[in-house]
Coordinates of C-alpha atoms and ligand atoms in Angstrom, one line a residue:
X11 CA 40.1 -22.8 -48.5
X12 CA 40.9 -19.3 -47.7
X13 CA 38.8 -16.2 -48.1
X14 CA 40.5 -15.0 -51.5
X15 CA 39.8 -18.6 -52.9
X16 CA 36.4 -18.5 -51.8
X17 CA 35.8 -15.4 -53.1
X18 CA 37.0 -16.1 -56.4
X19 CA 35.1 -18.7 -58.1
X20 CA 37.0 -19.0 -61.4
X21 CA 39.9 -20.5 -59.7
X22 CA 37.2 -23.3 -59.1
X23 CA 36.8 -26.1 -61.8
X24 CA 38.0 -24.5 -65.4
X25 CA 35.7 -26.5 -67.8
X26 CA 37.9 -25.3 -70.4
X27 CA 40.7 -27.6 -68.8
X28 CA 40.3 -30.5 -70.6
X29 CA 41.8 -32.7 -68.4
X30 CA 40.5 -36.3 -67.1
X31 CA 37.9 -37.4 -64.7
X32 CA 41.2 -38.4 -62.7
X33 CA 42.8 -35.1 -63.1
X34 CA 39.7 -33.1 -61.9
X35 CA 39.5 -34.5 -58.6
X36 CA 43.0 -34.0 -58.0
X37 CA 42.1 -30.2 -59.3
X38 CA 39.3 -30.1 -56.2
X39 CA 41.7 -31.3 -54.2
X40 CA 43.6 -28.2 -53.7
X41 CA 40.7 -25.6 -54.7
X42 CA 37.9 -27.3 -53.2
X43 CA 37.3 -28.3 -50.0
X44 CA 34.6 -30.3 -48.2
X45 CA 32.0 -28.5 -46.1
X46 CA 34.3 -26.3 -43.0
X47 CA 32.7 -24.4 -40.8
X48 CA 35.9 -22.6 -39.8
X49 CA 36.3 -21.9 -43.3
X50 CA 32.4 -21.0 -43.9
X51 CA 33.0 -18.6 -41.0
X52 CA 35.2 -16.3 -42.7
X53 CA 32.8 -15.4 -45.2
X54 CA 33.6 -12.0 -46.5
X55 CA 31.5 -8.9 -45.5
X56 CA 32.4 -7.8 -49.2
X57 CA 29.2 -6.1 -51.0
X58 CA 27.2 -8.4 -52.9
X59 CA 27.7 -7.9 -56.9
X60 CA 24.5 -7.6 -59.0
X61 CA 24.8 -8.8 -62.6
X62 CA 22.3 -7.5 -64.9
X63 CA 23.6 -8.6 -67.7
X64 CA 22.5 -12.2 -68.6
X65 CA 22.5 -12.9 -72.4
X66 CA 22.4 -16.1 -74.3
X67 CA 25.9 -15.9 -76.6
X68 CA 24.8 -15.5 -80.3
X69 CA 26.9 -19.3 -80.5
X70 CA 24.8 -21.0 -78.8
X71 CA 21.3 -19.7 -79.9
X72 CA 20.4 -22.8 -82.3
X73 CA 21.9 -25.0 -79.5
X74 CA 18.8 -26.5 -78.5
X75 CA 17.3 -27.1 -82.2
X76 CA 15.6 -30.3 -82.5
X77 CA 16.6 -31.3 -79.0
X78 CA 14.3 -32.0 -76.0
X79 CA 14.8 -31.5 -71.8
X80 CA 13.6 -32.9 -69.1
X81 CA 15.2 -31.6 -65.4
X82 CA 14.1 -33.9 -62.5
X83 CA 14.1 -31.5 -59.3
X84 CA 14.5 -32.9 -55.4
X85 CA 14.7 -30.9 -52.3
X86 CA 12.9 -27.3 -51.7
X87 CA 11.0 -24.7 -53.2
X88 CA 14.1 -22.7 -54.0
X89 CA 15.3 -25.7 -55.9
X90 CA 12.4 -26.0 -57.7
X91 CA 12.5 -22.5 -58.8
X92 CA 15.9 -22.9 -59.8
X93 CA 14.7 -25.6 -62.1
X94 CA 12.4 -22.9 -63.7
X95 CA 15.4 -20.7 -64.4
X96 CA 17.1 -23.3 -65.9
X97 CA 14.1 -24.6 -67.7
X98 CA 13.9 -20.8 -69.3
X99 CA 17.6 -20.8 -70.6
X100 CA 16.8 -24.2 -72.5
X101 CA 13.9 -22.7 -73.9
X102 CA 16.1 -19.7 -75.0
X103 CA 18.3 -22.0 -76.3
X104 CA 15.9 -23.2 -78.4
X105 CA 15.1 -26.6 -76.6
X106 CA 11.7 -28.5 -76.4
X107 CA 10.3 -29.5 -72.4
X108 CA 9.4 -32.7 -72.6
X109 CA 7.5 -34.6 -69.5
X110 CA 9.7 -38.1 -69.0
X111 CA 13.3 -38.7 -69.4
X112 CA 12.9 -41.5 -72.2
X113 CA 12.0 -38.6 -74.9
X114 CA 14.8 -36.1 -73.5
X115 CA 18.1 -35.4 -75.1
X116 CA 19.2 -33.7 -72.6
X117 CA 18.9 -34.8 -68.7
X118 CA 19.5 -32.8 -65.7
X119 CA 19.2 -33.8 -62.2
X120 CA 18.5 -30.9 -59.6
X121 CA 19.4 -32.5 -56.5
X122 CA 18.8 -31.9 -52.8
X123 CA 21.8 -32.7 -50.0
X124 CA 19.4 -31.9 -46.8
X125 CA 19.5 -35.7 -45.8
X126 CA 21.1 -38.9 -46.4
X127 CA 18.5 -40.9 -47.6
X128 CA 17.6 -37.7 -50.2
X129 CA 21.0 -38.4 -51.5
X130 CA 20.9 -42.2 -51.8
X131 CA 17.6 -41.5 -53.8
X132 CA 19.5 -39.3 -56.4
X133 CA 22.5 -42.2 -56.9
X134 CA 19.4 -44.5 -56.9
X135 CA 18.2 -42.7 -60.8
X136 CA 21.7 -42.0 -61.5
X137 CA 22.4 -45.7 -62.2
X138 CA 18.5 -46.6 -63.5
X139 CA 19.3 -43.9 -65.9
X140 CA 22.4 -45.1 -67.1
X141 CA 20.1 -47.6 -69.9
X142 CA 18.7 -44.4 -71.5
X143 CA 22.7 -43.5 -72.1
X144 CA 23.1 -46.7 -73.5
X145 CA 19.9 -46.7 -75.9
X146 CA 21.0 -43.0 -77.1
X147 CA 24.5 -42.4 -77.0
X148 CA 24.0 -38.4 -77.8
X149 CA 21.9 -38.2 -74.5
X150 CA 23.6 -35.8 -72.0
X151 CA 22.9 -36.4 -67.9
X152 CA 23.6 -33.6 -66.0
X153 CA 23.9 -33.4 -61.8
X154 CA 23.3 -30.1 -60.6
X155 CA 21.5 -28.7 -57.3
X156 CA 23.0 -28.9 -53.8
X157 CA 25.1 -32.2 -53.9
X158 CA 27.0 -31.0 -56.9
X159 CA 28.1 -28.8 -54.1
X160 CA 30.0 -31.2 -52.1
X161 CA 33.2 -33.0 -52.4
X162 CA 32.4 -36.0 -51.9
X163 CA 29.6 -36.4 -54.0
X164 CA 31.4 -35.2 -56.5
X165 CA 34.3 -37.5 -56.3
X166 CA 31.8 -40.4 -55.9
X167 CA 30.4 -40.0 -59.1
X168 CA 33.8 -39.3 -60.7
X169 CA 34.3 -42.7 -60.1
X170 CA 31.6 -44.5 -59.9
X171 CA 28.9 -43.1 -62.7
X172 CA 31.0 -42.4 -65.6
X173 CA 28.0 -42.2 -67.4
X174 CA 26.9 -38.7 -66.4
X175 CA 28.2 -35.8 -68.9
X176 CA 28.1 -32.7 -66.6
X177 CA 28.3 -31.4 -62.9
X178 CA 27.6 -27.8 -61.9
X179 CA 26.7 -26.4 -58.8
X180 CA 24.3 -24.3 -57.6
X181 CA 26.6 -20.8 -58.5
X182 CA 26.8 -22.2 -61.7
X183 CA 23.4 -22.4 -63.3
X184 CA 23.5 -19.1 -65.0
X185 CA 26.5 -20.8 -67.2
X186 CA 24.1 -23.8 -68.5
X187 CA 24.9 -22.5 -72.0
X188 CA 28.7 -22.9 -71.4
X189 CA 28.6 -26.3 -69.8
X190 CA 26.1 -27.5 -72.4
X191 CA 28.3 -26.6 -75.1
X192 CA 31.8 -27.7 -73.3
X193 CA 29.7 -31.4 -72.7
X194 CA 29.0 -31.1 -76.4
X195 CA 32.4 -31.0 -77.2
X196 CA 34.0 -32.9 -74.2
X197 CA 34.5 -36.6 -74.0
X198 CA 35.2 -36.4 -70.5
X199 CA 33.1 -35.6 -67.6
X200 CA 32.3 -31.6 -67.3
X201 CA 32.6 -30.5 -63.9
X202 CA 32.0 -26.8 -63.1
X203 CA 31.9 -26.1 -59.3
X204 CA 32.4 -22.5 -58.2
X205 CA 32.7 -21.8 -54.6
X206 CA 32.0 -18.4 -55.8
X207 CA 29.3 -17.1 -53.4
X208 CA 28.4 -13.5 -53.5
X209 CA 26.6 -12.9 -56.5
X210 CA 22.4 -12.0 -57.5
X211 CA 22.3 -12.6 -60.8
X212 CA 19.0 -10.9 -62.0
X213 CA 17.5 -11.2 -65.6
X214 CA 17.5 -14.6 -65.5
X215 CA 14.5 -16.2 -68.0
X216 CA 12.2 -18.3 -66.4
X217 CA 9.4 -20.9 -67.6
X218 CA 7.0 -21.0 -64.3
X219 CA 5.1 -23.9 -63.5
X220 CA 1.8 -23.4 -63.8
X221 CA -0.2 -19.9 -64.1
X222 CA -1.6 -19.7 -60.7
X223 CA 1.0 -19.6 -58.0
X224 CA 4.9 -18.1 -58.7
X225 CA 7.8 -18.0 -56.8
X226 CA 10.1 -15.0 -56.0
X227 CA 13.7 -15.5 -54.9
X228 CA 14.1 -12.6 -52.7
X229 CA 17.3 -13.6 -50.7
X230 CA 20.0 -16.5 -51.8
X231 CA 22.5 -18.5 -49.4
X232 CA 22.3 -18.9 -45.4
X233 CA 24.5 -17.8 -42.5
X234 CA 23.0 -19.4 -39.7
X235 CA 25.5 -22.4 -39.9
X236 CA 22.8 -24.7 -37.5
X237 CA 25.5 -27.3 -36.8
X238 CA 23.7 -30.5 -38.3
X239 CA 22.9 -28.4 -41.5
X240 CA 24.6 -29.0 -44.8
X241 CA 22.6 -25.4 -46.7
X242 CA 25.1 -22.4 -45.6
X243 CA 27.8 -25.0 -47.4
X244 CA 25.8 -26.0 -50.6
X245 CA 24.1 -22.1 -51.2
X246 CA 27.0 -20.2 -49.9
X247 CA 26.3 -17.0 -47.9
X248 CA 23.4 -14.8 -47.6
X249 CA 22.3 -12.2 -50.0
X250 CA 19.6 -10.0 -50.7
X251 CA 17.9 -9.1 -53.7
X252 CA 17.1 -5.6 -54.5
X253 CA 13.6 -4.4 -53.1
X254 CA 13.0 -2.5 -56.8
X255 CA 14.2 -5.5 -58.5
X256 CA 11.2 -8.2 -56.0
X257 CA 8.7 -5.3 -56.2
X258 CA 8.9 -5.3 -60.1
X259 CA 8.8 -8.9 -60.4
X260 CA 5.9 -9.5 -58.2
X261 CA 4.0 -6.2 -59.9
X262 CA 4.7 -8.4 -63.5
X263 CA 2.9 -11.7 -61.9
X264 CA 0.1 -9.5 -60.8
X265 CA -0.6 -8.3 -64.4
X266 CA 0.2 -11.7 -65.7
X267 CA -3.2 -13.0 -63.6
X268 CA -1.1 -14.8 -61.0
X269 CA -3.1 -15.0 -57.7
X270 CA 0.0 -15.6 -55.5
X271 CA 3.0 -15.1 -54.7
X272 CA 5.5 -17.2 -52.3
X273 CA 9.0 -15.6 -52.0
X274 CA 11.4 -17.7 -51.3
X275 CA 14.7 -17.7 -48.9
X276 CA 16.5 -20.2 -46.6
X277 CA 15.9 -17.8 -43.6
X278 CA 14.0 -14.8 -45.4
X279 CA 13.8 -13.2 -41.8
X280 CA 17.5 -12.1 -42.5
X281 CA 16.4 -10.2 -45.8
X282 CA 18.0 -6.9 -46.0
X283 CA 20.7 -7.5 -43.2
X284 CA 23.6 -7.8 -45.9
X285 CA 22.4 -3.6 -47.4
X286 CA 25.5 -2.0 -46.4
X287 CA 23.4 1.6 -47.9
X288 CA 20.0 1.5 -46.5
X289 CA 18.0 -0.3 -43.5
X290 CA 15.5 -2.6 -45.3
X291 CA 14.2 -5.0 -43.7
X292 CA 11.4 -8.2 -44.2
X293 CA 9.0 -6.1 -42.8
X294 CA 9.7 -3.0 -45.1
X295 CA 9.0 -5.4 -48.1
X296 CA 5.9 -7.0 -46.8
X297 CA 4.8 -3.7 -46.4
X298 CA 5.5 -2.5 -50.2
X299 CA 4.2 -5.6 -51.5
X300 CA 1.0 -5.6 -49.6
X301 CA 0.2 -2.7 -51.7
X302 CA 0.5 -4.7 -54.7
X303 CA -2.8 -6.1 -56.3
X304 CA -1.8 -9.8 -56.2
X305 CA -4.4 -11.5 -54.1
X306 CA -2.1 -13.9 -52.0
X307 CA 1.3 -13.6 -50.5
X308 CA 3.4 -15.9 -48.4
X309 CA 6.9 -16.2 -47.9
X310 CA 9.2 -19.1 -46.6
X311 CA 11.1 -20.0 -44.4
X312 CA 11.2 -18.3 -41.5
X313 CA 13.7 -18.0 -38.9
X314 CA 12.1 -17.9 -35.4
X315 CA 15.9 -15.4 -34.4
X316 CA 15.5 -12.7 -37.1
X317 CA 11.9 -12.3 -37.0
X318 CA 11.5 -8.8 -35.5
X319 CA 8.4 -6.7 -34.3
X320 CA 8.1 -4.7 -37.4
X321 CA 7.9 -7.9 -39.4
X322 CA 4.7 -9.1 -37.1
X323 CA 3.5 -5.6 -37.1
X324 CA 2.8 -5.5 -41.0
X325 CA 1.9 -9.1 -41.0
X326 CA -1.2 -8.1 -38.9
X327 CA -2.2 -5.3 -41.6
X328 CA -3.4 -8.8 -43.0
X329 CA -5.3 -8.3 -46.8
X330 CA -3.2 -10.0 -49.6
X331 CA -0.5 -11.1 -46.7
X332 CA -1.8 -14.4 -45.5
X333 CA -2.4 -15.8 -41.7
X334 CA 0.0 -18.7 -41.7
X335 CA 3.5 -18.4 -40.9
X336 CA 6.0 -21.5 -41.3
X337 CA 8.1 -21.1 -38.3
X338 CA 10.8 -23.8 -37.7
X339 CA 11.2 -24.7 -33.9
X340 CA 13.6 -28.2 -34.6
X341 CA 13.1 -28.7 -30.8
X342 CA 11.4 -27.9 -27.4
X343 CA 14.2 -28.3 -25.7
X344 CA 16.5 -25.5 -24.5
X345 CA 20.0 -27.6 -24.3
X346 CA 19.3 -29.1 -27.8
X347 CA 18.6 -26.1 -29.3
X348 CA 21.9 -24.6 -27.9
X349 CA 23.8 -27.5 -29.3
X350 CA 22.1 -27.1 -32.4
X351 CA 23.1 -23.4 -32.4
X352 CA 19.8 -22.3 -33.1
X353 CA 20.6 -19.9 -30.9
X354 CA 17.2 -19.3 -29.1
X355 CA 15.6 -20.7 -26.0
X356 CA 12.6 -22.5 -25.5
X357 CA 11.1 -19.6 -23.6
X358 CA 12.2 -17.0 -26.6
X359 CA 10.4 -18.9 -28.9
X360 CA 7.1 -19.3 -27.0
X361 CA 7.4 -15.3 -26.4
X362 CA 7.9 -14.9 -30.2
X363 CA 4.7 -16.9 -30.5
X364 CA 3.0 -15.2 -28.0
X365 CA 3.8 -11.8 -30.0
X366 CA 2.8 -13.2 -32.9
X367 CA -0.7 -14.2 -31.7
X368 CA -1.6 -11.2 -30.2
X369 CA -1.0 -9.1 -33.2
X370 CA -2.7 -11.8 -35.0
X371 CA -4.6 -13.7 -33.3
X372 CA -6.0 -16.1 -36.0
X373 CA -2.6 -17.1 -37.6
X374 CA -2.0 -20.5 -38.2
X375 CA 1.4 -21.8 -37.3
X376 CA 3.5 -24.8 -38.6
X377 CA 6.9 -26.2 -38.0
X378 CA 9.4 -28.2 -39.1
X379 CA 11.3 -30.5 -36.0
X380 CA 14.4 -32.9 -36.0
X381 CA 13.9 -35.6 -33.6
X382 CA 17.1 -38.1 -32.5
X383 CA 19.7 -35.3 -32.6
X384 CA 22.8 -36.8 -31.1
X385 CA 22.3 -38.0 -27.5
X386 CA 18.7 -36.4 -27.1
X387 CA 17.5 -37.5 -24.1
X388 CA 13.7 -38.9 -23.4
X389 CA 13.0 -35.9 -21.4
X390 CA 14.2 -33.5 -24.0
X391 CA 12.3 -35.5 -26.6
X392 CA 9.1 -34.5 -24.4
X393 CA 9.6 -31.3 -23.9
X394 CA 9.5 -31.3 -27.9
X395 CA 6.0 -32.5 -27.4
X396 CA 5.1 -30.6 -24.8
X397 CA 6.0 -27.3 -26.8
X398 CA 4.2 -28.9 -29.7
X399 CA 0.8 -28.7 -27.7
X400 CA 1.7 -25.6 -26.3
X401 CA 2.2 -23.6 -29.1
X402 CA -1.1 -25.8 -31.2
X403 CA 1.2 -26.1 -33.9
X404 CA -1.3 -27.0 -37.2
X405 CA 1.4 -29.2 -39.5
X406 CA 4.9 -30.1 -39.1
X407 CA 7.6 -31.7 -41.3
X408 CA 8.9 -34.0 -39.6
X409 CA 12.4 -35.7 -39.4
X410 CA 15.3 -38.0 -37.9
X411 CA 18.4 -36.5 -37.6
X412 CA 20.7 -37.0 -40.6
X413 CA 24.6 -36.7 -40.0
X414 CA 26.0 -34.5 -43.0
X415 CA 29.2 -34.6 -43.7
X416 CA 31.2 -31.6 -42.9
X417 CA 29.0 -30.2 -40.4
X418 CA 29.7 -29.9 -36.6
X419 CA 27.0 -32.6 -35.4
X420 CA 28.4 -35.3 -37.7
X421 CA 31.3 -35.1 -35.4
X422 CA 29.6 -35.8 -32.2
X423 CA 29.3 -39.0 -30.6
X424 CA 25.4 -40.1 -30.6
X425 CA 24.0 -42.6 -28.1
X426 CA 20.5 -42.4 -29.2
X427 CA 20.2 -46.1 -31.2
X428 CA 18.1 -45.9 -34.6
X429 CA 14.7 -47.6 -33.4
X430 CA 14.8 -45.2 -30.2
X431 CA 14.6 -42.2 -33.3
X432 CA 12.0 -43.9 -35.2
X433 CA 9.8 -44.6 -32.1
X434 CA 10.2 -40.9 -31.3
X435 CA 9.6 -39.9 -34.7
X436 CA 6.3 -42.0 -35.0
X437 CA 5.3 -40.5 -31.5
X438 CA 5.8 -37.1 -32.5
X439 CA 4.1 -37.8 -35.8
X440 CA 0.8 -39.2 -33.9
X441 CA 1.0 -35.4 -32.0
X442 CA 0.8 -33.8 -35.3
X443 CA -1.5 -35.8 -36.7
X444 CA -3.9 -35.2 -33.7
X445 CA -3.7 -31.3 -34.0
X446 CA -4.0 -31.3 -37.8
X447 CA -7.3 -33.1 -37.6
X448 CA -8.2 -30.7 -34.8
X449 CA -7.4 -27.7 -36.6
X450 CA -9.6 -29.4 -39.7
X451 CA -12.3 -30.0 -37.6
X452 CA -12.7 -26.1 -36.8
X453 CA -13.8 -25.4 -40.2
X454 CA -16.9 -28.2 -41.1
X455 CA -19.7 -26.4 -41.5
X456 CA -17.6 -22.8 -42.4
X457 CA -17.4 -21.0 -45.9
X458 CA -13.6 -20.4 -46.8
X459 CA -11.9 -18.7 -49.1
X460 CA -10.1 -21.1 -51.6
X461 CA -8.0 -21.0 -54.7
X462 CA -8.4 -23.5 -56.6
X463 CA -5.2 -25.0 -58.5
X464 CA -6.6 -27.6 -60.6
X465 CA -8.0 -31.2 -60.8
X466 CA -7.2 -33.3 -57.3
X467 CA -4.7 -35.8 -57.9
X468 CA -6.6 -38.6 -56.6
X469 CA -10.4 -37.9 -58.1
X470 CA -10.3 -35.6 -61.5
X471 CA -14.2 -35.3 -60.7
X472 CA -13.0 -32.9 -58.2
X473 CA -10.9 -30.2 -57.9
X474 CA -8.4 -29.4 -55.7
X475 CA -6.9 -25.8 -54.3
X476 CA -5.7 -23.9 -50.5
X477 CA -7.1 -21.7 -48.2
X478 CA -5.5 -18.6 -46.7
X479 CA -4.2 -20.8 -44.3
X480 CA -2.6 -23.3 -46.6
X481 CA -4.8 -26.3 -45.7
X482 CA -6.0 -28.7 -49.0
X483 CA -9.7 -28.3 -49.8
X484 CA -10.9 -30.8 -52.3
X485 CA -13.7 -29.4 -54.0
X486 CA -16.8 -30.0 -56.2
X487 CA -17.3 -27.1 -58.8
X488 CA -17.4 -26.4 -62.0
X489 CA -13.9 -26.6 -64.1
X490 CA -14.5 -22.6 -65.0
X491 CA -13.3 -22.3 -61.1
X492 CA -9.6 -23.3 -61.8
X493 CA -7.3 -20.4 -61.4
X494 CA -10.2 -18.5 -59.3
X495 CA -10.4 -17.9 -55.5
X496 CA -13.9 -18.8 -54.6
X497 CA -15.7 -19.3 -51.6
X498 CA -16.6 -23.0 -50.5
X499 CA -18.5 -24.6 -47.9
X500 CA -16.7 -27.1 -45.6
X501 CA -18.8 -30.6 -45.7
X502 CA -15.8 -33.1 -44.3
X503 CA -12.4 -32.5 -42.2
X504 CA -10.3 -35.4 -42.4
X505 CA -6.3 -35.1 -40.7
X506 CA -4.5 -33.5 -43.7
X507 CA -7.6 -32.4 -45.9
X508 CA -10.9 -31.1 -46.2
X509 CA -14.4 -31.8 -48.7
X510 CA -16.6 -28.9 -49.9
X511 CA -18.7 -27.5 -52.5
X512 CA -18.0 -24.3 -54.2
X513 CA -20.9 -22.1 -52.9
X514 CA -22.2 -20.5 -56.4
X515 CA -22.5 -24.5 -57.5
X516 CA -24.9 -24.8 -54.6
X517 CA -27.0 -21.7 -55.2
X518 CA -27.1 -22.8 -58.7
X519 CA -28.4 -26.4 -57.9
X520 CA -31.0 -24.4 -55.6
X521 CA -32.2 -22.3 -58.5
X522 CA -32.2 -25.5 -61.0
Ligands
LIG628 N1 16.3 -22.7 -43.9 C1 15.1 -23.4 -43.2 C2 15.4 -25.2 -43.4 C3 15.6 -25.4 -44.4 S1 16.0 -27.3 -44.7 C4 14.9 -23.2 -41.8 O1 16.1 -22.9 -41.0 O2 13.7 -23.3 -41.0 C5 14.8 -28.1 -44.1 C6 14.3 -28.5 -42.9 O3 15.3 -29.6 -42.9 C7 15.1 -27.6 -41.6 O4 14.1 -27.4 -40.9 C8 15.1 -29.0 -40.7 O5 14.2 -29.7 -40.1 C9 15.6 -30.3 -41.6 N2 16.8 -30.8 -41.7 C10 17.6 -29.6 -41.9 N3 19.1 -30.5 -41.9 C11 18.6 -31.7 -41.0 C12 19.2 -33.0 -41.3 N4 20.8 -32.7 -41.1 N5 18.8 -33.9 -40.7 C13 17.4 -33.8 -40.7 N6 16.9 -32.8 -40.6 C14 17.5 -32.0 -41.6
LIG629 FE1 20.2 -24.8 -42.4 FE2 17.5 -23.3 -41.8 FE3 19.5 -23.6 -40.2 FE4 20.0 -21.8 -42.5 S1 18.4 -21.6 -41.0 S2 21.3 -23.5 -41.1 S3 19.5 -23.1 -43.7 S4 18.7 -25.4 -40.8
LIG630 FE1 17.5 -29.5 -50.3 FE2 19.2 -27.4 -51.3 FE3 16.9 -26.8 -50.6 S1 20.3 -28.9 -50.0 S2 16.4 -28.3 -49.4 S3 17.6 -28.1 -52.1 S4 18.6 -25.5 -50.7

């Protein structure tokens, strides 16, 4: 695909072309190519287009009357937040939200493409949902999210899952009303996957999950092109929301009584790099958000490469900026990092950690790690283990490398057998467990602030919440504590959580 085509999303599949499934697949071959690093790197530096004119067309306002929707979400918090936007659009169309797919008139699977097993889960679910279509022929089944940006996935659904009614991409979410309308009218599968990626669409409706913590997008896309990763292809190029839009959204959330915001982006440290009219980066944004009266502010995910000194300086001011940074390292070996195209060395990463710890001595660092990268040697894996200990990470998400079609790493020969990869994952996980347990132990007997989110999943008699460092605490406290930040005395610590008692409860018990 050339740049012109990439820019002009409308040239992609046009939903009003009523073609058969077979025709669509031919159409894809000409305008929609699989992920290609060469093509994607040609991404234009053209201005990001901001749209503020989202409106539900009068024609569609009654569409959802008497109908209900259910969205199943896979993948990262960005996907979960997209689900909130789609739920907002459904509600604006008059649909009701339901809790199970069995009750729904429209089911959407908001998918993730990050690893093969994520995709397999979705295909399993699409197959499983077929029986609901048999029971209710009017049911609409849609597939959206990152998998629908992959040509191979779209072709597989067209060929093997004809009971799917709609497929739409991550750049097409705001087109949900039109896509639904088309699906109701058409007997064929509706496919709308734009490769258009230069847009930021504001004022989309949102129905947020809960009223305690809220996600706020600060940027979209990723231009880092780590050699293993599918995200730059499924989410498009990096584009930042304007600071005033973000600040206004955070202010509104504060006014509505939210206790925490999580600022979202695939690589939030690249925030503002795409502004051509001003020098304004994540540090500047955090410095402004710091002054908004919302108790807790977090961000995810950081890329070590763009983590600048100004950001560290601002984070060190504390206040509502939490003392926890999720900083994916992926590997402790400079050679592996090089093949991953992470563009930092082991030493540079350790230097960044040193700077962060100097400015924020009590910071909690967590990370993501991939083991079993193509041709990873035992020594290189050991370097990951030693780096983990040296940094003293308090938690990690760990993965076995999964080849993603179209990415440079998928073409590499790999001499590491799967059982070796599994063994490395186990060894790493044992270390992750050990350091997590250690980080928890330090709190025994201490009083920490916990944002109480609700009943514990395991035991409804106990409440659960998170500390500023994002550690899970099960708390004995009255239900009235839900939604509040309360001091909790830690009684017991485990590998992944702590048990505690609300300090007020103890005092009250003392009085009685
Ligand atoms: N933008 C974030 C990561 C998003 S994906 C960042 O760069 O930090 C979340 C994690 O999934 C990554 O950090 C990586 O550890 C893992 N991951 C991504 N692609 C993968 C692949 N092909 N195989 C295994 N793990 C992968
Ligand atoms: Fe993927 Fe994160 Fe790398 Fe972007 S920075 S390519 S999202 S791992
Ligand atoms: Fe998955 Fe897409 Fe997120 S691939 S991790 S849902 S950006």
